[in-house]
PDB file of C-alpha atoms in Angstrom:
ATOM      1  CA  LEU A 308    -157.830-104.576  40.732  1.00 65.00           C
ATOM      2  CA  PRO A 309    -159.579-104.716  44.147  1.00 71.00           C
ATOM      3  CA  ARG A 310    -156.926-102.410  45.562  1.00 78.00           C
ATOM      4  CA  LEU A 311    -157.961 -99.729  43.093  1.00 79.00           C
ATOM      5  CA  TYR A 312    -161.510 -99.445  44.477  1.00 77.00           C
ATOM      6  CA  PRO A 313    -160.605 -96.928  47.192  1.00 79.00           C
ATOM      7  CA  ALA A 314    -158.830 -94.711  44.680  1.00 82.00           C
ATOM      8  CA  VAL A 315    -161.677 -94.910  42.183  1.00 81.00           C
ATOM      9  CA  PHE A 316    -164.307 -94.109  44.814  1.00 79.00           C
ATOM     10  CA  SER A 317    -162.225 -91.270  46.236  1.00 80.00           C
ATOM     11  CA  ALA A 318    -161.709 -89.761  42.802  1.00 85.00           C
ATOM     12  CA  GLY A 319    -165.418 -90.065  42.064  1.00 82.00           C
ATOM     13  CA  LEU A 320    -166.333 -88.439  45.347  1.00 80.00           C
ATOM     14  CA  ILE A 321    -163.960 -85.534  44.752  1.00 83.00           C
ATOM     15  CA  ALA A 322    -165.277 -85.075  41.207  1.00 82.00           C
ATOM     16  CA  TYR A 323    -168.863 -85.118  42.491  1.00 79.00           C
ATOM     17  CA  ALA A 324    -168.098 -82.589  45.213  1.00 78.00           C
ATOM     18  CA  LEU A 325    -166.484 -80.251  42.711  1.00 77.00           C
ATOM     19  CA  SER A 326    -169.332 -80.600  40.227  1.00 73.00           C
ATOM     20  CA  VAL A 327    -171.973 -79.929  42.894  1.00 72.00           C
ATOM     21  CA  SER A 328    -170.206 -76.792  44.008  1.00 70.00           C
ATOM     22  CA  ALA A 329    -169.508 -75.651  40.434  1.00 71.00           C
ATOM     23  CA  PHE A 330    -171.226 -72.391  39.807  1.00 70.00           C
ATOM     24  CA  VAL A 331    -169.454 -70.165  37.315  1.00 72.00           C
ATOM     25  CA  VAL A 332    -168.571 -72.693  34.606  1.00 73.00           C
ATOM     26  CA  PRO A 333    -172.147 -73.951  34.014  1.00 73.00           C
ATOM     27  CA  LEU A 334    -173.377 -70.375  34.104  1.00 73.00           C
ATOM     28  CA  ILE A 335    -170.924 -69.312  31.403  1.00 74.00           C
ATOM     29  CA  LEU A 336    -171.114 -72.432  29.225  1.00 73.00           C
ATOM     30  CA  GLY A 337    -174.789 -73.301  29.601  1.00 70.00           C
ATOM     31  CA  GLY A 338    -176.346 -69.899  29.933  1.00 69.00           C
ATOM     32  CA  ASP A 339    -180.112 -70.061  30.359  1.00 71.00           C
ATOM     33  CA  ARG A 340    -180.562 -73.309  28.454  1.00 75.00           C
ATOM     34  CA  PHE A 341    -178.926 -75.645  30.977  1.00 74.00           C
ATOM     35  CA  LYS A 342    -179.450 -75.007  34.670  1.00 77.00           C
ATOM     36  CA  MET A 343    -177.602 -76.760  37.426  1.00 79.00           C
ATOM     37  CA  TYR A 344    -179.023 -76.859  40.923  1.00 81.00           C
ATOM     38  CA  SER A 345    -176.568 -74.294  42.279  1.00 80.00           C
ATOM     39  CA  ASN A 346    -177.546 -71.901  39.504  1.00 82.00           C
ATOM     40  CA  LEU A 347    -181.216 -72.376  40.347  1.00 86.00           C
ATOM     41  CA  ILE A 348    -180.481 -71.434  43.948  1.00 87.00           C
ATOM     42  CA  TYR A 349    -178.596 -68.354  42.762  1.00 84.00           C
ATOM     43  CA  ASP A 350    -181.529 -67.348  40.552  1.00 86.00           C
ATOM     44  CA  GLN A 351    -183.952 -67.708  43.459  1.00 89.00           C
ATOM     45  CA  VAL A 352    -181.943 -65.207  45.471  1.00 90.00           C
ATOM     46  CA  THR A 353    -180.937 -62.684  42.828  1.00 89.00           C
ATOM     47  CA  GLN A 354    -183.937 -62.595  40.508  1.00 90.00           C
ATOM     48  CA  SER A 355    -186.883 -63.597  42.678  1.00 88.00           C
ATOM     49  CA  GLY A 356    -185.692 -62.557  46.113  1.00 89.00           C
ATOM     50  CA  GLU A 357    -187.005 -65.846  47.509  1.00 90.00           C
ATOM     51  CA  PHE A 358    -184.522 -66.410  50.309  1.00 93.00           C
ATOM     52  CA  GLY A 359    -186.660 -69.059  51.984  1.00 93.00           C
ATOM     53  CA  ARG A 360    -186.993 -71.151  48.841  1.00 93.00           C
ATOM     54  CA  ALA A 361    -183.278 -70.779  48.109  1.00 91.00           C
ATOM     55  CA  ALA A 362    -182.425 -71.885  51.648  1.00 93.00           C
ATOM     56  CA  ALA A 363    -184.696 -74.915  51.328  1.00 94.00           C
ATOM     57  CA  MET A 364    -183.109 -75.830  47.998  1.00 92.00           C
ATOM     58  CA  ALA A 365    -179.644 -75.459  49.511  1.00 90.00           C
ATOM     59  CA  VAL A 366    -180.572 -77.753  52.397  1.00 93.00           C
ATOM     60  CA  VAL A 367    -181.907 -80.342  49.942  1.00 93.00           C
ATOM     61  CA  LEU A 368    -178.670 -80.124  47.954  1.00 88.00           C
ATOM     62  CA  LEU A 369    -176.663 -80.529  51.151  1.00 87.00           C
ATOM     63  CA  ILE A 370    -178.678 -83.553  52.289  1.00 92.00           C
ATOM     64  CA  VAL A 371    -178.401 -85.250  48.899  1.00 90.00           C
ATOM     65  CA  SER A 372    -174.656 -84.581  48.706  1.00 85.00           C
ATOM     66  CA  VAL A 373    -173.914 -85.827  52.216  1.00 87.00           C
ATOM     67  CA  SER A 374    -176.163 -88.867  51.751  1.00 91.00           C
ATOM     68  CA  LEU A 375    -174.431 -89.784  48.521  1.00 86.00           C
ATOM     69  CA  ALA A 376    -170.983 -89.321  50.056  1.00 83.00           C
ATOM     70  CA  GLU A 377    -171.875 -91.437  53.079  1.00 88.00           C
ATOM     71  CA  GLY A 378    -173.426 -94.102  50.855  1.00 87.00           C
ATOM     72  CA  LEU A 379    -170.268 -94.283  48.786  1.00 82.00           C
ATOM     73  CA  ARG A 380    -168.151 -94.417  51.924  1.00 83.00           C
ATOM     74  CA  PHE A 381    -170.277 -97.243  53.319  1.00 87.00           C
ATOM     75  CA  GLY A 382    -170.055 -99.150  50.041  1.00 81.00           C
ATOM     76  CA  LEU A 383    -166.317 -98.657  49.913  1.00 79.00           C
ATOM     77  CA  ARG A 384    -165.869 -99.954  53.453  1.00 81.00           C
ATOM     78  CA  LYS A 385    -168.007-102.967  52.635  1.00 82.00           C
ATOM     79  CA  MET A 386    -165.953-103.725  49.497  1.00 77.00           C
ATOM     80  CA  VAL A 387    -162.595-103.280  51.174  1.00 75.00           C
ATOM     81  CA  GLY A 388    -163.694-105.137  54.279  1.00 73.00           C
ATOM     82  CA  ARG A 389    -162.774-102.647  56.982  1.00 64.00           C
TER      83      ARG A 389
END
């Protein structure tokens, strides 16, 4: 079981990266009821024309994503012992 940790963390990281970058599927399935962060950024640009706010939101999304990925990588290294 301990040898499966790297695979589980890698799969989770890939799934998270794909879900963060998902844009079209939540737009089609959720419509206006359910907004994901990427859709909010898109709305800021297309509907409001707020490029500054959209850029700030994109930077926040980038920082959160990279921080989470690095945190998972650190935790994985600590578990595996490398």
